[in-house]
Amino acid sequence: MAVSNTSNITKDIKNGEAASLYYFYGHDTASIESYTKWLINKLCPKDAQFMNFHKFEGKGLDIPALVDACEALPMFAERVVIAINDLRMEDISKEDGDALRKIVSNLSETTTVIIYATGVDLYKNKRNLTDKNKRFCDHCAKYGEVVDFAYKSAGELGRSIAAALQKNGCAIDKRTAEYLAECCGCDSAYIKQEIDKLSAYAQGRSVTKEDIDTICVKHIESDGYELAVNILNNNAKYVYNRLSELAKQDYDAYEIVSIIGFSLTDIYRAKLARSSGLAAADACKDFGYAKNREFAVKKAFQICGSISLTKIREVLKIMSQTDLTMKTTSLDKKGAMLVLEQRVAECFMAGNGRV
């Protein structure tokens, strides 16, 4: 599957070269939505959209109406633009799927179809599209441009955060901007919301880490890392206070165990790599970390030196057993949280004094 990038597409559009088909997917839905809106307005200016722009929803896609739109000639404009939002191939029949493939394979030079996903899950796991969506994506790549809007790294997002806050009359240093990105799980949609809040809160001054901790809602994965580190360091006060806060925010113990487990795995990998004389970048590459997850390994490298390998292994084992218990036992929310708290107490006793 040939995947393009937005930089090349943007350059082509500015040079007056537009493809007949664009297929946008990926985890960073805020970026998909923002870029699609920009592309639509570039290809079909607002004053021409009444006659030349057509939008369809993927679920319940009206194939005959789509055919009519694709065959229409532009009226007082250079092209007809058709947007199809949240198309999931599992939601349409085989006949409609075959018809759709035929349509996108035979678009005229004056017609552009943009297929983009912002509110449906096209994935069978964190990395891979479902088989049906993958096959359709591959088909689109033969006739147009395909872009995977993956999450950006904390460093990349830090620069855009600084630019956005500067536009709002505020400032932020590089490390603090990256900290905000990490707290938001490198999700552009979350970041945008927090930038708006921080701009109103700071009122023209520099945004600090304390501001972020005070008013921003941290992404649950960020909590997983902090909880894992504090469990390994036997910081009972922090761990139990945070578990209580998450419970009040209506998070399930099942979800909390899962994100603690992910972070413990990051730390375990970092410890093994560091013990073998490898760098954080080597661990990221060897385990195939996405850009938005690389910061987790880099942070783990910084803190794992003082934690024994035995401690990490035993805590990871306890959390794995806790996860299995919750998935195989009928527990209500209170009961599940109590089990988690009890197992955390066991973690504090694990691996003490051993290397």
Coordinates of C-alpha atoms in Angstrom, one line a residue:
M1 CA 0.0 0.0 0.0
A2 CA 1.6 3.2 -1.2
V3 CA 1.1 6.0 1.4
S4 CA 1.6 9.6 0.5
N5 CA 2.2 12.5 2.9
T6 CA 0.4 15.8 3.3
S7 CA 3.4 17.9 2.4
N8 CA 3.6 16.5 -1.1
I9 CA -0.2 16.9 -1.5
T10 CA -0.1 20.4 -0.3
K11 CA 2.7 21.3 -2.7
D12 CA 0.7 19.7 -5.6
I13 CA -2.4 21.6 -4.7
K14 CA -0.6 24.9 -4.5
N15 CA 0.9 24.1 -8.0
G16 CA -2.6 23.5 -9.3
E17 CA -2.3 19.7 -9.5
A18 CA -5.1 17.8 -7.8
A19 CA -5.7 14.1 -7.7
S20 CA -9.0 12.5 -8.5
L21 CA -9.1 10.5 -5.3
Y22 CA -7.9 11.0 -1.7
Y23 CA -8.2 8.5 1.1
F24 CA -7.4 9.7 4.6
Y25 CA -7.3 7.5 7.6
G26 CA -5.4 7.2 10.9
H27 CA -5.5 7.7 14.7
D28 CA -5.0 11.5 14.6
T29 CA -8.6 12.3 13.6
A30 CA -8.2 16.0 14.5
S31 CA -5.5 16.4 11.9
I32 CA -7.6 14.4 9.4
E33 CA -10.6 16.7 9.9
S34 CA -8.5 19.9 9.8
Y35 CA -6.6 18.9 6.6
T36 CA -9.8 17.6 4.8
K37 CA -11.5 20.9 5.5
W38 CA -8.5 22.8 4.1
L39 CA -8.4 20.5 1.0
I40 CA -12.1 20.9 0.3
N41 CA -11.9 24.7 0.4
K42 CA -8.8 24.7 -1.8
L43 CA -10.4 22.5 -4.5
C44 CA -13.8 24.0 -4.3
P45 CA -13.9 27.6 -2.9
K46 CA -16.8 28.4 -0.6
D47 CA -18.6 30.5 -3.2
A48 CA -18.7 27.5 -5.6
Q49 CA -19.7 24.9 -3.0
F50 CA -23.4 25.3 -3.3
M51 CA -23.4 23.8 -6.9
N52 CA -20.2 21.8 -6.8
F53 CA -19.6 20.2 -3.4
H54 CA -21.4 17.1 -2.2
K55 CA -21.0 15.3 1.1
F56 CA -22.0 11.8 1.9
E57 CA -21.9 9.7 5.1
G58 CA -20.2 6.3 4.8
K59 CA -22.9 4.4 6.8
G60 CA -25.9 4.0 4.5
L61 CA -24.0 5.3 1.5
D62 CA -26.4 6.2 -1.3
I63 CA -24.6 4.7 -4.3
P64 CA -27.0 6.0 -7.0
A65 CA -26.7 9.5 -5.6
L66 CA -22.9 9.2 -5.4
V67 CA -22.8 8.1 -9.1
D68 CA -24.9 11.2 -10.1
A69 CA -22.6 13.5 -8.1
C70 CA -19.4 11.9 -9.7
E71 CA -20.8 12.2 -13.2
A72 CA -22.0 15.9 -12.8
L73 CA -20.0 18.5 -14.6
P74 CA -18.7 21.5 -12.6
M75 CA -20.9 24.6 -12.7
F76 CA -18.9 27.9 -12.9
A77 CA -16.0 26.1 -11.2
E78 CA -13.0 24.0 -12.1
R79 CA -14.2 20.8 -10.5
V80 CA -16.8 18.9 -8.5
V81 CA -15.7 17.8 -5.0
I82 CA -17.3 14.9 -3.2
A83 CA -16.5 14.1 0.4
I84 CA -17.4 10.7 2.0
N85 CA -17.0 10.8 5.8
D86 CA -16.6 7.7 8.0
L87 CA -16.8 5.0 5.4
R88 CA -16.3 1.6 7.0
M89 CA -16.4 -1.3 4.5
E90 CA -18.0 -3.6 7.0
D91 CA -21.0 -1.3 7.0
I92 CA -21.8 -1.6 3.3
S93 CA -22.9 -4.6 1.3
K94 CA -20.7 -6.5 -1.1
E95 CA -22.6 -5.2 -4.0
D96 CA -22.3 -1.6 -2.9
G97 CA -18.6 -2.2 -2.1
D98 CA -18.0 -3.4 -5.7
A99 CA -19.9 -0.5 -7.1
L100 CA -17.9 2.0 -5.0
R101 CA -14.6 0.5 -6.3
K102 CA -15.8 0.9 -9.8
I103 CA -16.8 4.5 -9.2
V104 CA -13.4 5.5 -7.7
S105 CA -11.6 3.7 -10.5
N106 CA -13.2 5.8 -13.2
L107 CA -13.3 9.4 -12.0
S108 CA -13.1 12.2 -14.5
E109 CA -10.5 14.9 -14.5
T110 CA -13.0 17.4 -13.2
T111 CA -14.1 15.3 -10.2
T112 CA -12.3 14.7 -6.9
V113 CA -13.5 12.3 -4.3
I114 CA -12.2 12.7 -0.7
I115 CA -12.8 9.7 1.6
Y116 CA -11.9 10.4 5.2
A117 CA -12.5 8.8 8.6
T118 CA -12.9 10.9 11.8
G119 CA -15.6 9.0 13.8
V120 CA -15.3 5.3 13.0
D121 CA -12.8 2.7 14.0
L122 CA -11.2 1.1 10.9
Y123 CA -8.7 -0.9 12.8
K124 CA -8.6 -4.5 13.9
N125 CA -5.8 -3.7 16.4
K126 CA -3.7 -0.6 17.2
R127 CA -1.6 -0.8 14.1
N128 CA -3.5 -2.6 11.3
L129 CA -6.7 -1.8 9.4
T130 CA -9.3 -4.6 9.2
D131 CA -9.0 -6.8 6.2
K132 CA -11.9 -5.2 4.3
N133 CA -10.7 -1.6 5.0
K134 CA -7.1 -2.6 4.1
R135 CA -8.2 -4.0 0.7
F136 CA -10.2 -0.9 -0.1
C137 CA -7.4 1.3 1.0
D138 CA -5.0 -0.6 -1.3
H139 CA -7.5 -0.2 -4.2
C140 CA -7.7 3.6 -3.6
A141 CA -3.9 3.8 -3.6
K142 CA -3.9 2.6 -7.3
Y143 CA -6.0 5.6 -8.4
G144 CA -5.2 8.4 -6.0
E145 CA -3.4 9.5 -2.8
V146 CA -3.6 7.6 0.5
V147 CA -2.4 9.2 3.8
D148 CA -2.1 7.6 7.2
F149 CA -2.5 10.3 9.7
A150 CA -0.5 8.7 12.5
Y151 CA 0.1 10.5 15.8
K152 CA 3.2 12.7 15.7
S153 CA 6.0 12.6 18.2
A154 CA 6.0 14.7 21.4
G155 CA 8.8 16.8 19.9
E156 CA 6.9 17.5 16.7
L157 CA 3.8 18.4 18.5
G158 CA 5.8 20.6 21.0
R159 CA 6.6 22.9 18.1
S160 CA 3.0 23.2 17.0
I161 CA 1.9 23.7 20.6
A162 CA 4.3 26.6 21.0
A163 CA 3.2 28.2 17.8
A164 CA -0.5 27.9 18.7
L165 CA 0.1 29.4 22.2
Q166 CA 2.1 32.2 20.7
K167 CA -0.7 33.0 18.3
N168 CA -3.0 33.3 21.4
G169 CA -0.5 35.7 23.0
C170 CA 1.1 33.2 25.3
A171 CA 4.5 31.5 25.5
I172 CA 5.8 28.0 26.5
D173 CA 9.3 26.5 26.6
K174 CA 10.2 23.4 24.6
R175 CA 10.2 20.9 27.4
T176 CA 6.8 22.1 28.8
A177 CA 5.2 22.0 25.4
E178 CA 6.4 18.4 25.0
Y179 CA 5.1 17.6 28.5
L180 CA 1.6 18.8 27.4
A181 CA 1.8 16.6 24.3
E182 CA 2.7 13.6 26.5
C183 CA -0.1 14.3 28.9
C184 CA -2.5 14.3 26.0
G185 CA -1.2 11.1 24.6
C186 CA 0.0 13.0 21.5
D187 CA -3.6 13.3 20.4
S188 CA -4.2 16.5 18.4
A189 CA -7.9 16.7 19.4
Y190 CA -7.0 16.7 23.1
I191 CA -4.1 19.1 22.7
K192 CA -6.3 21.6 20.9
Q193 CA -8.8 21.6 23.8
E194 CA -6.0 22.0 26.4
I195 CA -4.4 24.9 24.4
D196 CA -7.6 26.8 24.4
K197 CA -7.9 26.3 28.2
L198 CA -4.3 27.2 28.9
S199 CA -4.5 30.3 26.8
A200 CA -7.5 31.6 28.8
Y201 CA -5.9 30.6 32.1
A202 CA -2.4 32.1 31.4
Q203 CA -3.8 35.4 29.9
G204 CA -0.7 36.4 28.0
R205 CA 2.1 35.0 30.3
S206 CA 4.2 31.9 29.8
V207 CA 2.5 28.6 30.4
T208 CA 4.2 26.4 33.1
K209 CA 4.1 22.7 34.0
E210 CA 2.2 23.7 37.1
D211 CA -0.5 25.3 34.9
I212 CA -0.8 22.0 32.9
D213 CA -1.0 19.9 36.1
T214 CA -3.6 22.3 37.6
I215 CA -6.2 22.6 34.7
C216 CA -5.5 20.0 32.1
V217 CA -7.2 16.6 32.0
K218 CA -4.4 14.1 31.5
H219 CA -4.8 11.3 28.9
I220 CA -5.3 8.0 30.7
E221 CA -2.0 6.6 29.2
S222 CA -0.1 9.4 30.9
D223 CA -1.6 8.2 34.2
G224 CA -0.5 4.7 33.4
Y225 CA 3.1 5.8 33.2
E226 CA 3.0 7.9 36.4
L227 CA 1.2 5.0 38.3
A228 CA 3.7 2.4 37.1
V229 CA 6.7 4.6 38.1
N230 CA 5.3 5.3 41.5
I231 CA 4.4 1.7 42.1
L232 CA 8.0 0.7 41.3
N233 CA 9.3 3.4 43.7
N234 CA 6.9 2.3 46.4
N235 CA 5.2 5.7 46.5
A236 CA 1.9 4.5 48.1
K237 CA 0.5 8.0 48.9
Y238 CA 0.6 9.1 45.2
V239 CA -0.6 5.8 43.9
Y240 CA -3.7 5.4 46.1
N241 CA -4.6 9.1 45.8
R242 CA -4.5 8.9 42.0
L243 CA -6.5 5.6 42.0
S244 CA -9.1 7.3 44.1
E245 CA -9.3 10.3 41.7
L246 CA -9.6 8.0 38.6
A247 CA -12.4 6.0 40.3
K248 CA -14.3 9.3 40.9
Q249 CA -13.8 10.2 37.2
D250 CA -15.6 6.9 36.5
Y251 CA -12.6 5.0 35.0
D252 CA -12.8 1.2 35.3
A253 CA -10.2 -0.7 37.2
Y254 CA -9.9 -3.0 34.1
E255 CA -8.8 0.0 32.1
I256 CA -6.4 1.2 34.7
V257 CA -4.7 -2.2 35.1
S258 CA -4.3 -2.3 31.3
I259 CA -2.6 1.1 31.0
I260 CA -0.3 0.3 34.0
G261 CA 0.7 -2.9 32.3
F262 CA 1.5 -1.1 29.0
S263 CA 3.8 1.3 30.9
L264 CA 5.5 -1.4 32.9
T265 CA 6.2 -3.2 29.7
D266 CA 7.8 0.0 28.3
I267 CA 10.0 0.3 31.5
Y268 CA 10.9 -3.4 31.3
R269 CA 12.0 -3.1 27.7
A270 CA 14.0 0.1 28.5
K271 CA 15.7 -1.7 31.5
L272 CA 16.7 -4.7 29.3
A273 CA 18.0 -2.4 26.5
R274 CA 19.9 -0.2 29.0
S275 CA 21.4 -3.3 30.7
S276 CA 22.6 -4.5 27.2
G277 CA 24.3 -1.2 26.4
L278 CA 21.6 -0.1 23.9
A279 CA 20.1 3.3 23.5
A280 CA 16.4 4.3 23.7
A281 CA 16.3 4.7 20.0
D282 CA 17.4 1.1 19.6
A283 CA 14.5 -0.1 21.8
C284 CA 12.0 2.0 19.9
K285 CA 13.2 0.5 16.6
D286 CA 13.4 -3.1 17.8
F287 CA 9.9 -3.1 19.3
G288 CA 8.3 -1.0 16.5
Y289 CA 7.1 1.9 18.6
A290 CA 5.0 4.5 16.9
K291 CA 6.2 8.1 17.0
N292 CA 3.6 9.1 19.6
R293 CA 4.9 6.3 21.9
E294 CA 8.6 6.8 21.6
F295 CA 8.6 9.3 24.5
A296 CA 7.4 6.5 26.8
V297 CA 10.6 4.5 26.2
K298 CA 12.8 7.6 26.4
K299 CA 11.3 8.5 29.8
A300 CA 11.6 5.0 31.0
F301 CA 15.4 5.0 30.2
Q302 CA 15.7 8.0 32.5
I303 CA 14.1 6.4 35.5
C304 CA 14.8 2.7 35.2
G305 CA 18.5 2.8 36.2
S306 CA 17.7 2.9 39.9
I307 CA 15.0 0.2 39.8
S308 CA 16.0 -3.5 40.0
L309 CA 15.2 -5.8 37.1
T310 CA 13.7 -8.2 39.7
K311 CA 11.3 -5.5 41.0
I312 CA 10.1 -4.7 37.5
R313 CA 9.6 -8.4 36.6
E314 CA 7.7 -9.2 39.8
V315 CA 5.4 -6.1 39.6
L316 CA 4.7 -6.8 35.9
K317 CA 3.8 -10.4 36.9
I318 CA 1.4 -9.2 39.6
M319 CA -0.3 -6.7 37.3
S320 CA -0.6 -9.4 34.6
Q321 CA -2.3 -11.8 37.1
T322 CA -4.5 -8.9 38.2
D323 CA -5.6 -8.3 34.6
L324 CA -6.4 -12.0 34.2
T325 CA -8.4 -12.1 37.5
M326 CA -10.5 -9.2 36.3
K327 CA -11.2 -10.7 32.9
T328 CA -12.1 -14.1 34.3
T329 CA -14.1 -13.1 37.5
S330 CA -17.4 -11.3 37.8
L331 CA -16.7 -8.1 39.7
D332 CA -18.6 -4.9 40.0
K333 CA -16.8 -1.5 39.8
K334 CA -16.1 -1.3 43.6
G335 CA -15.0 -4.9 43.8
A336 CA -12.6 -4.6 40.8
M337 CA -11.1 -1.4 42.3
L338 CA -10.6 -3.2 45.6
V339 CA -8.8 -6.0 43.9
L340 CA -6.5 -3.5 42.2
E341 CA -5.7 -1.7 45.4
Q342 CA -4.9 -5.0 47.1
R343 CA -2.6 -6.1 44.3
V344 CA -0.8 -2.7 44.3
A345 CA 0.0 -3.3 48.0
E346 CA 1.6 -6.6 46.9
C347 CA 3.7 -4.7 44.4
F348 CA 5.1 -2.5 47.1
M349 CA 6.5 -5.6 48.8
A350 CA 7.9 -7.2 45.6
G351 CA 11.6 -7.4 44.7
N352 CA 12.8 -5.4 47.6
G353 CA 16.5 -5.4 48.0
R354 CA 17.2 -7.6 45.0
V355 CA 19.0 -6.6 41.8

